[in-house]
Amino acid sequence: MANTILVGAQWGDEGKGKIIDVLTEQADVVVRTQGGNNAGHTVHIKGRKYILHLVPSGILRPKKTCVIGNGVVVDPVSLVEEIEGLRKLGVRIKDNLFLSETAHLVLPYHRELDEQREILKGKHKIGTTKRGIGPAYGDKAARTGLRVLDLINPERFKKQLELKIRENNEILKAFGARPLSFKQVHDSYRAAGNYLKDFVANTVILLHQAVRRGDDILFEGAQGTFLDIDHGTYPFVTSSNTTAGGACTGSGIPPHRMDRVVGVMKAYTTRVGEGPLPTENAEIADMLHAMGREFGATTGRPRRCGWFDAVATRYACMVNGIDELAVTNIDGLDSVETIKLCIGYRDGSRRCDYVPNDTETLSRCRPVYAEFPGWRTPTHDARKWKDLPAKTRSYLKALAELTGASLSIASVGPGREQTIAL
Ligand code: GDP
Ligand code: IMO
Ligand code: MG
């Protein structure tokens, strides 16, 4: 399979977890390289549902090595809970999981600050997951963060945490929020550190050994292209590089060792949180929500929904270097009479064929649509390309052509088996 970077090509929740689980069959190693437990990756196997936040989705297949890379921000207490939860479901987690010693920690003051900043922003809030992701990456960039190797060094951790709690309590008091108890935070994080210490490794060396052995590595992206800190709809983004380059910096594997980039996208568009979404449409949102679909895997919030936006995915293809497309949730459009697909934007009288960087301009953009007749047939039992209705195939061909990459996976349901390889 070679070394594959998998990225979300929209606003997150494209179905990356499901596609990773499918592709893991051919891989030896699966690595998360950015983001934190703001991610929620859902995998359905034999009627059982698993939601992964920090642990790579590859963990659900035995004999695969999973790595939480240096670019991830890790809340150790949440990671312990996640591992315990997976173990209760019968997932084996032992010598098949490695945690980078240089990954930065998310601590309770990051979560508190995340929440307080959102409250202060009021109606201009980002709509974060309140997992402390922005403040944790902020500390990393400011060179004031604590890392996994600090957590597992009890004396150093105590000293560093003491200072950090003192500093952050002053900030929390200024927000009018309750200060944190050093002892409580210290004890719970040290307990998590003890639990996790056997997983801790120099994952850069470990991954390079895998490269030298000729192992196939799968880089599991979190969030999506338009949530990227550099290329997304700033400031309505997350705080990491969700695009393909993040896989290199977040793992220590250089660009010329990467062989292909797979972009995952839904057959329509969703977004959770605030910020522009040019193709947003209340009817399609109501339809999907009534089907019990499109509720956030991490926060349970209803996702905003809209038509497929080829302007956005074309841009995603460009910045990620996407070679292949995995289109998911095709079955979500099974009952739609006329399907719209955005082929351009109009800002007043001006036509725009790419995503403008200025968020205000993007918010003004109105989509220009092409229309496709709906297939109005259930697709969830299709297992081969020719099992799909001709109208579905036409829609998918147009979507791939407009996006500018070749269609390699079509997904017609959440299950592993509901996957068509092209
Ligand atoms: P991720 O964050 O990109 O991994 O995506 P999420 O797991 O947050 O959200 C995607 C949702 O779509 C999950 O509930 C998946 O189980 C579901 N899903 C993925 N592919 C398909 C598909 O082809 N059809 C249907 N019906 N659901 C899918
Ligand atoms: P996966 O990996 C969808 C969104 C939040 C918010 C913005 C910033 O499951 O696709 P943050 O908590 O990161 O500071 O929030 O980013 N967001 C996601 N949206 N899927 C995700 O992850 C997301 N992770 C963050 O809703 O708009
Ligand atoms: Mg998700």
Short mmCIF file of C-alpha atoms and ligand atoms in Angstrom, two decimals:
data_model
loop_
_atom_site.label_atom_id
_atom_site.label_comp_id
_atom_site.label_asym_id
_atom_site.label_seq_id
_atom_site.Cartn_x
_atom_site.Cartn_y
_atom_site.Cartn_z
CA MET A 1 0.00 0.00 0.00
CA ALA A 2 3.02 2.33 0.59
CA ASN A 3 3.08 5.29 2.96
CA THR A 4 -0.28 7.01 2.81
CA ILE A 5 -1.41 10.30 4.28
CA LEU A 6 -5.16 10.41 4.84
CA VAL A 7 -6.71 13.85 5.30
CA GLY A 8 -10.18 15.27 5.68
CA ALA A 9 -10.95 17.38 2.63
CA GLN A 10 -13.84 19.39 4.12
CA TRP A 11 -14.62 20.65 7.63
CA GLY A 12 -13.95 17.45 9.59
CA ASP A 13 -16.11 14.37 10.24
CA GLU A 14 -15.76 13.22 6.64
CA GLY A 15 -15.60 9.57 7.73
CA LYS A 16 -11.82 9.38 8.21
CA GLY A 17 -12.15 6.79 11.00
CA LYS A 18 -14.12 4.40 8.81
CA ILE A 19 -11.72 4.76 5.86
CA ILE A 20 -8.67 4.37 8.13
CA ASP A 21 -10.17 1.16 9.50
CA VAL A 22 -10.64 -0.12 5.94
CA LEU A 23 -7.14 0.88 4.78
CA THR A 24 -5.49 -0.47 7.95
CA GLU A 25 -6.06 -3.98 6.62
CA GLN A 26 -3.19 -3.30 4.17
CA ALA A 27 -1.01 -1.27 6.55
CA ASP A 28 1.50 -2.18 9.26
CA VAL A 29 1.54 1.06 11.24
CA VAL A 30 -1.12 3.74 11.83
CA VAL A 31 -0.05 7.15 13.18
CA ARG A 32 -2.01 10.16 14.47
CA THR A 33 0.08 13.27 13.85
CA GLN A 34 -1.95 16.30 14.96
CA GLY A 35 -4.99 17.46 16.89
CA GLY A 36 -6.09 16.01 20.19
CA ASN A 37 -9.24 14.61 21.72
CA ASN A 38 -11.25 17.23 19.84
CA ALA A 39 -11.32 14.49 17.18
CA GLY A 40 -14.04 11.86 17.17
CA HIS A 41 -13.50 9.08 14.66
CA THR A 42 -16.30 6.53 14.38
CA VAL A 43 -15.82 2.95 13.26
CA HIS A 44 -18.60 0.34 13.01
CA ILE A 45 -17.53 -3.29 13.10
CA LYS A 46 -20.10 -6.10 13.17
CA GLY A 47 -22.80 -3.87 14.62
CA ARG A 48 -20.56 -2.46 17.33
CA LYS A 49 -19.68 1.24 17.36
CA TYR A 50 -16.28 2.53 18.47
CA ILE A 51 -15.43 6.24 18.81
CA LEU A 52 -11.72 7.04 18.82
CA HIS A 53 -10.45 10.41 20.08
CA LEU A 54 -6.69 10.06 20.56
CA VAL A 55 -5.97 6.42 19.84
CA PRO A 56 -5.47 5.77 16.10
CA SER A 57 -8.43 4.01 14.46
CA GLY A 58 -6.02 1.25 13.36
CA ILE A 59 -6.15 -0.15 16.91
CA LEU A 60 -9.32 -2.06 16.03
CA ARG A 61 -7.38 -4.45 13.82
CA PRO A 62 -5.13 -6.91 15.64
CA LYS A 63 -1.38 -7.03 14.96
CA LYS A 64 -1.13 -3.43 13.77
CA THR A 65 1.16 -0.93 15.44
CA CYS A 66 -0.47 2.35 16.45
CA VAL A 67 1.40 5.54 17.24
CA ILE A 68 0.33 8.84 18.79
CA GLY A 69 2.93 11.11 17.21
CA ASN A 70 4.82 14.16 18.45
CA GLY A 71 2.39 16.58 16.75
CA VAL A 72 -0.61 15.46 18.79
CA VAL A 73 -1.66 17.26 21.99
CA VAL A 74 -2.53 14.67 24.60
CA ASP A 75 -4.75 14.96 27.63
CA PRO A 76 -3.29 12.06 29.62
CA VAL A 77 -6.37 11.59 31.81
CA SER A 78 -8.63 11.38 28.72
CA LEU A 79 -6.20 9.01 27.03
CA VAL A 80 -6.30 6.64 30.00
CA GLU A 81 -10.12 6.75 29.96
CA GLU A 82 -10.13 6.03 26.24
CA ILE A 83 -7.76 3.07 26.54
CA GLU A 84 -9.79 1.67 29.44
CA GLY A 85 -13.05 2.13 27.48
CA LEU A 86 -11.62 0.31 24.46
CA ARG A 87 -10.25 -2.50 26.61
CA LYS A 88 -13.74 -2.96 28.11
CA LEU A 89 -15.02 -3.43 24.57
CA GLY A 90 -12.48 -6.19 24.07
CA VAL A 91 -9.87 -4.22 22.14
CA ARG A 92 -6.32 -5.37 22.86
CA ILE A 93 -4.07 -2.45 23.79
CA LYS A 94 -0.64 -3.36 25.06
CA ASP A 95 2.57 -3.45 23.03
CA ASN A 96 0.65 -2.27 19.94
CA LEU A 97 0.34 1.36 21.08
CA PHE A 98 3.13 3.94 21.39
CA LEU A 99 2.92 7.49 22.67
CA SER A 100 5.49 10.07 21.60
CA GLU A 101 7.58 11.39 24.47
CA THR A 102 7.62 14.83 22.85
CA ALA A 103 3.85 15.17 22.40
CA HIS A 104 2.56 18.19 24.33
CA LEU A 105 0.14 17.80 27.21
CA VAL A 106 -3.33 19.23 27.52
CA LEU A 107 -3.92 20.20 31.16
CA PRO A 108 -7.08 21.30 32.99
CA TYR A 109 -6.13 25.00 32.73
CA HIS A 110 -6.11 24.66 28.93
CA ARG A 111 -9.69 23.39 29.03
CA GLU A 112 -10.74 26.14 31.45
CA LEU A 113 -9.09 28.84 29.32
CA ASP A 114 -10.70 27.42 26.16
CA GLU A 115 -14.10 27.69 27.83
CA GLN A 116 -13.51 31.17 29.31
CA ARG A 117 -12.25 32.61 26.01
CA GLU A 118 -15.33 31.29 24.24
CA ILE A 119 -17.62 32.84 26.87
CA LEU A 120 -15.82 36.18 26.49
CA LYS A 121 -16.17 36.09 22.70
CA GLY A 122 -19.96 35.71 23.09
CA LYS A 123 -21.64 35.62 19.71
CA HIS A 124 -18.26 35.74 17.96
CA LYS A 125 -17.22 32.44 19.53
CA ILE A 126 -15.44 29.75 17.47
CA GLY A 127 -17.63 26.96 18.80
CA THR A 128 -14.67 24.88 19.96
CA THR A 129 -14.98 21.41 21.44
CA LYS A 130 -13.78 22.91 24.77
CA ARG A 131 -11.08 20.26 25.01
CA GLY A 132 -8.33 22.87 25.58
CA ILE A 133 -6.77 22.36 22.16
CA GLY A 134 -6.12 26.03 21.28
CA PRO A 135 -4.51 26.95 24.62
CA ALA A 136 -2.37 23.75 24.57
CA TYR A 137 -0.99 24.46 21.09
CA GLY A 138 -0.63 28.10 22.22
CA ASP A 139 1.67 27.01 25.04
CA LYS A 140 3.60 24.80 22.64
CA ALA A 141 4.23 27.71 20.26
CA ALA A 142 5.07 30.01 23.18
CA ARG A 143 7.55 27.38 24.43
CA THR A 144 5.80 27.17 27.79
CA GLY A 145 4.16 23.76 27.38
CA LEU A 146 4.74 20.51 29.25
CA ARG A 147 5.41 17.33 27.32
CA VAL A 148 4.93 13.61 27.87
CA LEU A 149 8.54 13.25 28.94
CA ASP A 150 7.90 15.82 31.68
CA LEU A 151 4.79 13.96 32.82
CA ILE A 152 6.73 10.74 33.39
CA ASN A 153 9.50 12.49 35.33
CA PRO A 154 7.74 12.97 38.71
CA GLU A 155 10.05 15.60 40.21
CA ARG A 156 10.31 17.72 37.12
CA PHE A 157 6.56 17.46 36.48
CA LYS A 158 5.78 18.63 40.02
CA LYS A 159 8.02 21.69 39.71
CA GLN A 160 6.80 22.67 36.26
CA LEU A 161 3.14 22.08 37.07
CA GLU A 162 3.35 24.17 40.23
CA LEU A 163 4.53 27.18 38.23
CA LYS A 164 2.00 26.64 35.46
CA ILE A 165 -0.92 26.32 37.89
CA ARG A 166 0.17 29.48 39.71
CA GLU A 167 0.40 31.46 36.46
CA ASN A 168 -2.83 30.12 34.99
CA ASN A 169 -4.80 30.58 38.21
CA GLU A 170 -4.08 34.32 37.99
CA ILE A 171 -5.49 34.35 34.46
CA LEU A 172 -8.52 32.28 35.47
CA LYS A 173 -9.21 34.65 38.38
CA ALA A 174 -9.09 37.59 35.97
CA PHE A 175 -11.77 35.82 33.90
CA GLY A 176 -13.83 35.43 37.06
CA ALA A 177 -13.37 31.64 36.93
CA ARG A 178 -12.50 29.29 39.78
CA PRO A 179 -8.78 28.65 40.27
CA LEU A 180 -7.51 25.07 40.07
CA SER A 181 -6.17 23.00 42.95
CA PHE A 182 -2.54 22.09 42.32
CA LYS A 183 -2.84 18.92 44.39
CA GLN A 184 -5.89 17.62 42.56
CA VAL A 185 -4.41 18.25 39.12
CA HIS A 186 -1.02 16.89 40.13
CA ASP A 187 -2.38 13.69 41.62
CA SER A 188 -4.70 12.82 38.76
CA TYR A 189 -2.11 13.63 36.05
CA ARG A 190 0.67 11.77 37.84
CA ALA A 191 -1.61 8.73 38.11
CA ALA A 192 -2.26 8.98 34.36
CA GLY A 193 1.49 9.37 33.78
CA ASN A 194 2.14 6.17 35.68
CA TYR A 195 -0.51 4.33 33.69
CA LEU A 196 0.87 5.58 30.38
CA LYS A 197 4.60 5.30 30.98
CA ASP A 198 4.93 1.87 29.37
CA PHE A 199 3.49 3.25 26.12
CA VAL A 200 5.95 6.14 25.94
CA ALA A 201 8.63 5.94 23.24
CA ASN A 202 10.84 7.91 20.90
CA THR A 203 8.31 7.51 18.10
CA VAL A 204 10.47 9.28 15.50
CA ILE A 205 13.10 6.54 15.79
CA LEU A 206 10.41 3.86 15.95
CA LEU A 207 8.76 5.15 12.76
CA HIS A 208 12.06 5.42 10.88
CA GLN A 209 12.83 1.81 11.82
CA ALA A 210 9.45 0.91 10.31
CA VAL A 211 10.31 2.86 7.15
CA ARG A 212 13.63 1.03 6.85
CA ARG A 213 11.89 -2.33 7.25
CA GLY A 214 9.63 -1.36 4.36
CA ASP A 215 6.50 -1.27 6.52
CA ASP A 216 3.44 0.44 5.11
CA ILE A 217 2.51 3.43 7.24
CA LEU A 218 -0.87 5.10 7.32
CA PHE A 219 -1.02 8.68 8.63
CA GLU A 220 -4.44 9.32 10.16
CA GLY A 221 -5.43 12.97 9.77
CA ALA A 222 -7.79 14.56 12.24
CA GLN A 223 -10.20 17.45 11.59
CA GLY A 224 -10.31 18.71 7.99
CA THR A 225 -8.64 21.01 5.49
CA PHE A 226 -10.83 24.04 6.25
CA LEU A 227 -10.10 23.71 9.96
CA ASP A 228 -6.34 23.97 9.27
CA ILE A 229 -4.65 26.76 11.24
CA ASP A 230 -2.98 28.09 8.05
CA HIS A 231 -5.31 27.08 5.24
CA GLY A 232 -8.71 27.02 6.94
CA THR A 233 -11.39 29.64 7.53
CA TYR A 234 -9.37 31.45 10.20
CA PRO A 235 -10.19 32.15 13.01
CA PHE A 236 -12.91 29.49 12.78
CA VAL A 237 -10.34 26.71 12.68
CA THR A 238 -8.55 24.35 15.02
CA SER A 239 -4.98 24.99 16.18
CA SER A 240 -2.98 22.45 14.16
CA ASN A 241 -2.02 21.74 10.55
CA THR A 242 -4.73 19.35 9.49
CA THR A 243 -3.43 19.32 5.90
CA ALA A 244 -0.93 16.81 4.51
CA GLY A 245 2.20 18.65 5.71
CA GLY A 246 1.06 18.11 9.30
CA ALA A 247 1.70 14.38 8.84
CA CYS A 248 5.42 15.08 8.29
CA THR A 249 6.00 17.55 11.12
CA GLY A 250 3.73 15.59 13.44
CA SER A 251 5.62 12.32 12.96
CA GLY A 252 9.19 13.15 11.93
CA ILE A 253 8.83 11.32 8.60
CA PRO A 254 10.06 13.53 5.75
CA PRO A 255 7.91 14.44 2.71
CA HIS A 256 9.84 12.36 0.18
CA ARG A 257 9.03 9.19 2.15
CA MET A 258 5.33 9.74 1.54
CA ASP A 259 3.83 7.93 -1.43
CA ARG A 260 0.26 9.11 -1.73
CA VAL A 261 -2.41 11.32 -0.22
CA VAL A 262 -6.01 10.17 0.14
CA GLY A 263 -8.65 12.85 0.69
CA VAL A 264 -11.81 11.79 2.50
CA MET A 265 -15.00 13.71 1.78
CA LYS A 266 -18.70 13.23 2.28
CA ALA A 267 -21.01 13.22 -0.74
CA TYR A 268 -22.42 16.39 0.85
CA THR A 269 -20.90 18.86 3.35
CA THR A 270 -21.06 19.19 7.14
CA ARG A 271 -19.51 21.47 9.69
CA VAL A 272 -19.77 21.65 13.48
CA GLY A 273 -18.96 24.93 15.20
CA GLU A 274 -19.12 28.48 13.86
CA GLY A 275 -17.69 29.99 10.67
CA PRO A 276 -18.67 30.25 7.01
CA LEU A 277 -20.22 27.30 5.17
CA PRO A 278 -21.20 28.51 1.69
CA THR A 279 -23.46 25.60 0.72
CA GLU A 280 -25.31 25.35 4.06
CA ASN A 281 -28.88 24.26 3.53
CA ALA A 282 -31.63 23.86 6.13
CA GLU A 283 -33.60 21.26 4.17
CA ILE A 284 -30.73 18.81 3.81
CA ALA A 285 -29.83 19.39 7.48
CA ASP A 286 -33.41 18.60 8.56
CA MET A 287 -33.48 15.52 6.37
CA LEU A 288 -30.19 14.12 7.74
CA HIS A 289 -31.00 14.95 11.36
CA ALA A 290 -34.42 13.31 11.01
CA MET A 291 -32.56 10.17 9.90
CA GLY A 292 -30.59 10.38 13.18
CA ARG A 293 -27.42 11.32 11.30
CA GLU A 294 -24.90 14.13 11.61
CA PHE A 295 -24.57 14.60 15.33
CA GLY A 296 -21.00 15.27 16.54
CA ALA A 297 -19.02 12.21 17.69
CA THR A 298 -17.18 14.24 20.36
CA THR A 299 -19.71 16.80 21.59
CA GLY A 300 -23.04 15.43 20.31
CA ARG A 301 -23.83 18.81 18.72
CA PRO A 302 -26.00 18.67 15.57
CA ARG A 303 -23.73 19.29 12.59
CA ARG A 304 -24.55 22.00 10.09
CA CYS A 305 -25.18 20.43 6.67
CA GLY A 306 -25.11 21.54 3.05
CA TRP A 307 -24.55 20.43 -0.54
CA PHE A 308 -21.20 19.17 -1.81
CA ASP A 309 -18.85 22.08 -2.41
CA ALA A 310 -16.44 21.33 -5.27
CA VAL A 311 -14.81 24.76 -4.96
CA ALA A 312 -13.73 23.79 -1.46
CA THR A 313 -12.67 20.22 -2.29
CA ARG A 314 -10.70 21.42 -5.35
CA TYR A 315 -8.80 23.76 -3.08
CA ALA A 316 -8.28 20.91 -0.59
CA CYS A 317 -6.93 18.76 -3.41
CA MET A 318 -4.44 21.49 -4.24
CA VAL A 319 -3.09 22.21 -0.76
CA ASN A 320 -2.91 18.55 0.28
CA GLY A 321 -1.75 17.12 -3.05
CA ILE A 322 -4.63 14.63 -2.93
CA ASP A 323 -4.16 11.78 -5.45
CA GLU A 324 -7.17 9.70 -4.52
CA LEU A 325 -10.64 10.41 -3.18
CA ALA A 326 -12.66 8.41 -0.70
CA VAL A 327 -16.28 9.58 -0.87
CA THR A 328 -18.42 8.58 2.11
CA ASN A 329 -22.07 8.84 3.10
CA ILE A 330 -23.27 8.45 -0.46
CA ASP A 331 -26.34 6.70 1.02
CA GLY A 332 -27.21 9.97 2.80
CA LEU A 333 -28.47 11.30 -0.53
CA ASP A 334 -30.51 8.21 -1.43
CA SER A 335 -33.88 9.91 -1.03
CA VAL A 336 -33.08 13.32 -2.52
CA GLU A 337 -35.01 14.25 -5.67
CA THR A 338 -32.58 16.79 -7.11
CA ILE A 339 -29.00 16.94 -5.86
CA LYS A 340 -27.08 20.21 -6.02
CA LEU A 341 -23.33 20.46 -6.36
CA CYS A 342 -21.51 23.75 -5.93
CA ILE A 343 -19.25 24.52 -8.89
CA GLY A 344 -18.40 28.16 -8.15
CA TYR A 345 -19.08 31.09 -5.83
CA ARG A 346 -20.54 34.48 -6.58
CA ASP A 347 -19.61 37.49 -4.45
CA GLY A 348 -22.08 40.10 -5.70
CA SER A 349 -21.38 40.32 -9.43
CA ARG A 350 -17.92 38.75 -9.10
CA ARG A 351 -17.41 35.06 -9.82
CA CYS A 352 -14.91 33.25 -7.60
CA ASP A 353 -13.46 29.85 -8.45
CA TYR A 354 -11.42 29.30 -5.32
CA VAL A 355 -12.01 29.72 -1.59
CA PRO A 356 -11.24 33.34 -0.64
CA ASN A 357 -8.94 33.74 2.37
CA ASP A 358 -10.93 36.56 3.90
CA THR A 359 -13.62 34.98 6.08
CA GLU A 360 -15.95 37.97 5.61
CA THR A 361 -15.69 37.63 1.84
CA LEU A 362 -16.31 33.89 2.07
CA SER A 363 -19.38 34.53 4.24
CA ARG A 364 -20.77 36.76 1.48
CA CYS A 365 -20.16 34.18 -1.25
CA ARG A 366 -23.23 32.55 -2.73
CA PRO A 367 -22.86 29.13 -4.33
CA VAL A 368 -23.40 28.52 -8.03
CA TYR A 369 -24.93 25.07 -8.41
CA ALA A 370 -25.08 22.34 -11.01
CA GLU A 371 -28.05 20.01 -10.55
CA PHE A 372 -28.12 16.23 -10.75
CA PRO A 373 -31.18 13.96 -10.73
CA GLY A 374 -31.35 11.92 -7.52
CA TRP A 375 -31.20 8.11 -7.81
CA ARG A 376 -33.91 7.56 -5.19
CA THR A 377 -32.82 3.98 -4.58
CA PRO A 378 -31.12 2.57 -1.47
CA THR A 379 -27.39 2.15 -2.09
CA HIS A 380 -26.30 0.60 1.21
CA ASP A 381 -26.11 -2.92 -0.22
CA ALA A 382 -23.88 -1.99 -3.16
CA ARG A 383 -20.48 -3.68 -2.97
CA LYS A 384 -19.20 -3.04 -6.48
CA TRP A 385 -19.11 0.06 -8.66
CA LYS A 386 -21.59 -1.51 -11.09
CA ASP A 387 -24.04 -2.20 -8.22
CA LEU A 388 -24.55 1.56 -7.86
CA PRO A 389 -27.38 3.19 -9.82
CA ALA A 390 -26.22 4.91 -13.03
CA LYS A 391 -27.29 8.29 -11.59
CA THR A 392 -25.12 7.74 -8.50
CA ARG A 393 -22.15 6.90 -10.69
CA SER A 394 -22.70 10.03 -12.79
CA TYR A 395 -22.85 12.20 -9.67
CA LEU A 396 -19.68 10.66 -8.24
CA LYS A 397 -17.82 10.98 -11.54
CA ALA A 398 -18.72 14.68 -11.75
CA LEU A 399 -17.73 15.22 -8.12
CA ALA A 400 -14.30 13.62 -8.70
CA GLU A 401 -13.73 15.47 -11.96
CA LEU A 402 -14.61 18.82 -10.39
CA THR A 403 -12.41 18.07 -7.37
CA GLY A 404 -9.51 17.03 -9.57
CA ALA A 405 -8.45 13.59 -8.29
CA SER A 406 -9.41 10.02 -9.01
CA LEU A 407 -12.15 8.27 -7.06
CA SER A 408 -10.72 5.24 -5.28
CA ILE A 409 -13.24 4.44 -2.53
CA ALA A 410 -17.01 4.89 -2.42
CA SER A 411 -18.68 4.32 0.95
CA VAL A 412 -22.39 3.50 1.22
CA GLY A 413 -22.75 2.86 4.96
CA PRO A 414 -20.85 3.04 8.24
CA GLY A 415 -19.85 -0.67 8.20
CA ARG A 416 -16.50 -1.98 7.01
CA GLU A 417 -18.21 -4.08 4.38
CA GLN A 418 -20.19 -1.13 2.99
CA THR A 419 -17.18 -0.03 0.99
CA ILE A 420 -16.62 -0.08 -2.75
CA ALA A 421 -13.01 -0.11 -3.95
CA LEU A 422 -12.50 1.24 -7.46
P1 GDP B 1 -14.35 11.37 11.17
O1 GDP B 1 -14.17 12.32 12.29
O2 GDP B 1 -13.88 11.91 9.86
O3 GDP B 1 -13.77 10.01 11.46
O4 GDP B 1 -15.91 11.17 10.99
P2 GDP B 1 -16.98 10.93 12.18
O5 GDP B 1 -16.84 9.56 12.69
O6 GDP B 1 -16.93 12.05 13.15
O7 GDP B 1 -18.34 11.13 11.38
C1 GDP B 1 -18.63 10.38 10.26
C2 GDP B 1 -19.94 9.64 10.52
O8 GDP B 1 -20.37 9.04 9.31
C3 GDP B 1 -19.79 8.48 11.50
O9 GDP B 1 -20.99 8.36 12.21
C4 GDP B 1 -19.57 7.27 10.60
O10 GDP B 1 -19.98 6.05 11.21
C5 GDP B 1 -20.46 7.62 9.47
N1 GDP B 1 -20.11 7.08 8.16
C6 GDP B 1 -18.91 7.02 7.55
N2 GDP B 1 -19.06 6.60 6.28
C7 GDP B 1 -20.39 6.40 6.11
C8 GDP B 1 -21.20 6.01 4.99
O11 GDP B 1 -20.72 5.79 3.88
N3 GDP B 1 -22.54 5.96 5.20
C9 GDP B 1 -23.11 6.21 6.40
N4 GDP B 1 -24.42 6.09 6.52
N5 GDP B 1 -22.39 6.60 7.45
C10 GDP B 1 -21.05 6.69 7.29
P1 IMO B 2 -12.58 15.03 13.50
O1 IMO B 2 -11.18 14.53 13.57
C1 IMO B 2 -15.24 18.43 13.20
C2 IMO B 2 -13.99 22.12 15.13
C3 IMO B 2 -14.81 22.62 16.30
C4 IMO B 2 -14.63 24.12 16.11
C5 IMO B 2 -13.18 24.23 15.66
C6 IMO B 2 -12.19 24.52 16.77
O2 IMO B 2 -13.57 14.17 14.21
O3 IMO B 2 -12.96 15.34 12.10
P2 IMO B 2 -11.16 23.04 18.71
O4 IMO B 2 -11.83 22.30 19.82
O5 IMO B 2 -10.35 22.18 17.82
O6 IMO B 2 -10.42 24.24 19.17
O7 IMO B 2 -12.38 23.62 17.83
O8 IMO B 2 -12.85 22.98 15.06
N1 IMO B 2 -13.47 20.74 15.25
C7 IMO B 2 -13.97 19.71 14.57
N2 IMO B 2 -15.02 19.63 13.74
N3 IMO B 2 -14.49 17.34 13.42
C8 IMO B 2 -13.42 17.40 14.22
O9 IMO B 2 -12.55 16.39 14.36
C9 IMO B 2 -13.13 18.62 14.89
N4 IMO B 2 -12.20 19.02 15.77
C10 IMO B 2 -12.40 20.33 15.97
O10 IMO B 2 -16.14 22.23 16.20
O11 IMO B 2 -15.44 24.57 15.06
MG MG B 3 -15.32 13.23 13.76
#
